[in-house]
Amino acid sequence: QVRLVESGGGSVQAGEPLRLSCAASGYDYKWNTMAWFRQAPGKEREGVATIYDGGDGIYVADSTSYTDSVKGRFTIFQAKNTVYLQMNSLKPEDTAMYYCAAGSGRLGLNQWNYIHWGQGTQVTVSS
């Protein structure tokens, strides 16, 4: 049984950083994609960042992707079965519930391609 557990959310001031973590159990991360999504109140869930793992020690070009609004501020990286989202220069519009997701193969930011989801962690950015 696949289980994704997010942590690291909280309340910060605009401009401050925050790092989210997602630990996956029962999931084979090799040759598959993990991602972060977010959903703000009253809005649809949107893809934030994805990372594709090419197997131990195998470099994969363009293995990450980001939605335009976070490019240059957020970085997704992975250590085996844990994926992180480093969020810098946070803005009030980044306030949302952040969800970790996992799916098979190489995937993009379309939420419907992901079959495993965590419970979410709240990020609140005040101005």
PDB file of C-alpha atoms in Angstrom, residues 6 20 34-50 65-71 73-74 76 85 87 90-101 108-114 117 120-121 123:
ATOM      1  CA  GLU A   6       3.839  15.565   3.819  1.00  0.00           C
ATOM      2  CA  LEU A  20       8.195  20.882   2.336  1.00  0.00           C
ATOM      3  CA  MET A  34       6.576  12.564  -7.828  1.00  0.00           C
ATOM      4  CA  ALA A  35       5.015  15.992  -7.724  1.00  0.00           C
ATOM      5  CA  TRP A  36       3.661  18.835  -5.628  1.00  0.00           C
ATOM      6  CA  PHE A  37       0.234  20.320  -6.177  1.00  0.00           C
ATOM      7  CA  ARG A  38      -1.558  23.075  -4.304  1.00  0.00           C
ATOM      8  CA  GLN A  39      -5.083  24.243  -3.776  1.00  0.00           C
ATOM      9  CA  ALA A  40      -6.063  27.650  -2.478  1.00  0.00           C
ATOM     10  CA  PRO A  41      -9.533  28.299  -1.020  1.00  0.00           C
ATOM     11  CA  GLY A  42     -12.085  28.669  -3.785  1.00  0.00           C
ATOM     12  CA  LYS A  43      -9.627  27.647  -6.487  1.00  0.00           C
ATOM     13  CA  GLU A  44      -8.911  24.465  -8.389  1.00  0.00           C
ATOM     14  CA  ARG A  45      -5.923  22.342  -7.526  1.00  0.00           C
ATOM     15  CA  GLU A  46      -2.904  23.227  -9.652  1.00  0.00           C
ATOM     16  CA  GLY A  47       0.382  21.525 -10.379  1.00  0.00           C
ATOM     17  CA  VAL A  48       3.413  23.213  -8.852  1.00  0.00           C
ATOM     18  CA  ALA A  49       6.409  21.023  -9.642  1.00  0.00           C
ATOM     19  CA  THR A  50       7.283  17.524 -10.791  1.00  0.00           C
ATOM     20  CA  SER A  65       9.114  20.843 -14.388  1.00  0.00           C
ATOM     21  CA  TYR A  66       7.474  23.860 -12.772  1.00  0.00           C
ATOM     22  CA  THR A  67       4.406  25.947 -13.223  1.00  0.00           C
ATOM     23  CA  ASP A  68       5.321  29.413 -14.468  1.00  0.00           C
ATOM     24  CA  SER A  69       4.363  31.252 -11.282  1.00  0.00           C
ATOM     25  CA  VAL A  70       7.017  29.473  -9.198  1.00  0.00           C
ATOM     26  CA  LYS A  71       9.905  29.242 -11.657  1.00  0.00           C
ATOM     27  CA  ARG A  73      11.609  30.614  -6.638  1.00  0.00           C
ATOM     28  CA  PHE A  74      10.781  26.951  -5.995  1.00  0.00           C
ATOM     29  CA  ILE A  76      11.944  20.308  -6.329  1.00  0.00           C
ATOM     30  CA  LEU A  85       9.957  21.397  -2.318  1.00  0.00           C
ATOM     31  CA  MET A  87      10.184  27.457  -1.598  1.00  0.00           C
ATOM     32  CA  LEU A  90       7.293  33.245  -0.834  1.00  0.00           C
ATOM     33  CA  LYS A  91       4.364  35.456  -1.760  1.00  0.00           C
ATOM     34  CA  PRO A  92       0.884  35.734  -0.251  1.00  0.00           C
ATOM     35  CA  GLU A  93      -0.494  34.152  -3.429  1.00  0.00           C
ATOM     36  CA  ASP A  94       1.461  30.997  -2.605  1.00  0.00           C
ATOM     37  CA  THR A  95      -0.898  30.426   0.314  1.00  0.00           C
ATOM     38  CA  ALA A  96      -2.566  27.057  -0.202  1.00  0.00           C
ATOM     39  CA  MET A  97      -2.801  23.469   0.927  1.00  0.00           C
ATOM     40  CA  TYR A  98       0.133  21.666  -0.664  1.00  0.00           C
ATOM     41  CA  TYR A  99      -0.227  18.053  -1.686  1.00  0.00           C
ATOM     42  CA  CYS A 100       2.353  15.464  -2.608  1.00  0.00           C
ATOM     43  CA  ALA A 101       1.459  13.074  -5.425  1.00  0.00           C
ATOM     44  CA  GLY A 108       3.628  16.376 -16.152  1.00  0.00           C
ATOM     45  CA  LEU A 109       1.525  18.778 -14.132  1.00  0.00           C
ATOM     46  CA  ASN A 110      -1.855  17.228 -14.932  1.00  0.00           C
ATOM     47  CA  GLN A 111      -3.296  16.032 -11.631  1.00  0.00           C
ATOM     48  CA  TRP A 112      -5.411  13.342 -13.292  1.00  0.00           C
ATOM     49  CA  ASN A 113      -2.276  11.333 -14.140  1.00  0.00           C
ATOM     50  CA  TYR A 114      -1.400  10.816 -10.470  1.00  0.00           C
ATOM     51  CA  TRP A 117      -1.907  11.433  -2.932  1.00  0.00           C
ATOM     52  CA  GLY A 120      -1.665  17.824   2.425  1.00  0.00           C
ATOM     53  CA  THR A 121       0.202  20.409   4.455  1.00  0.00           C
ATOM     54  CA  VAL A 123       1.295  26.900   3.753  1.00  0.00           C
TER      55      VAL A 123
END
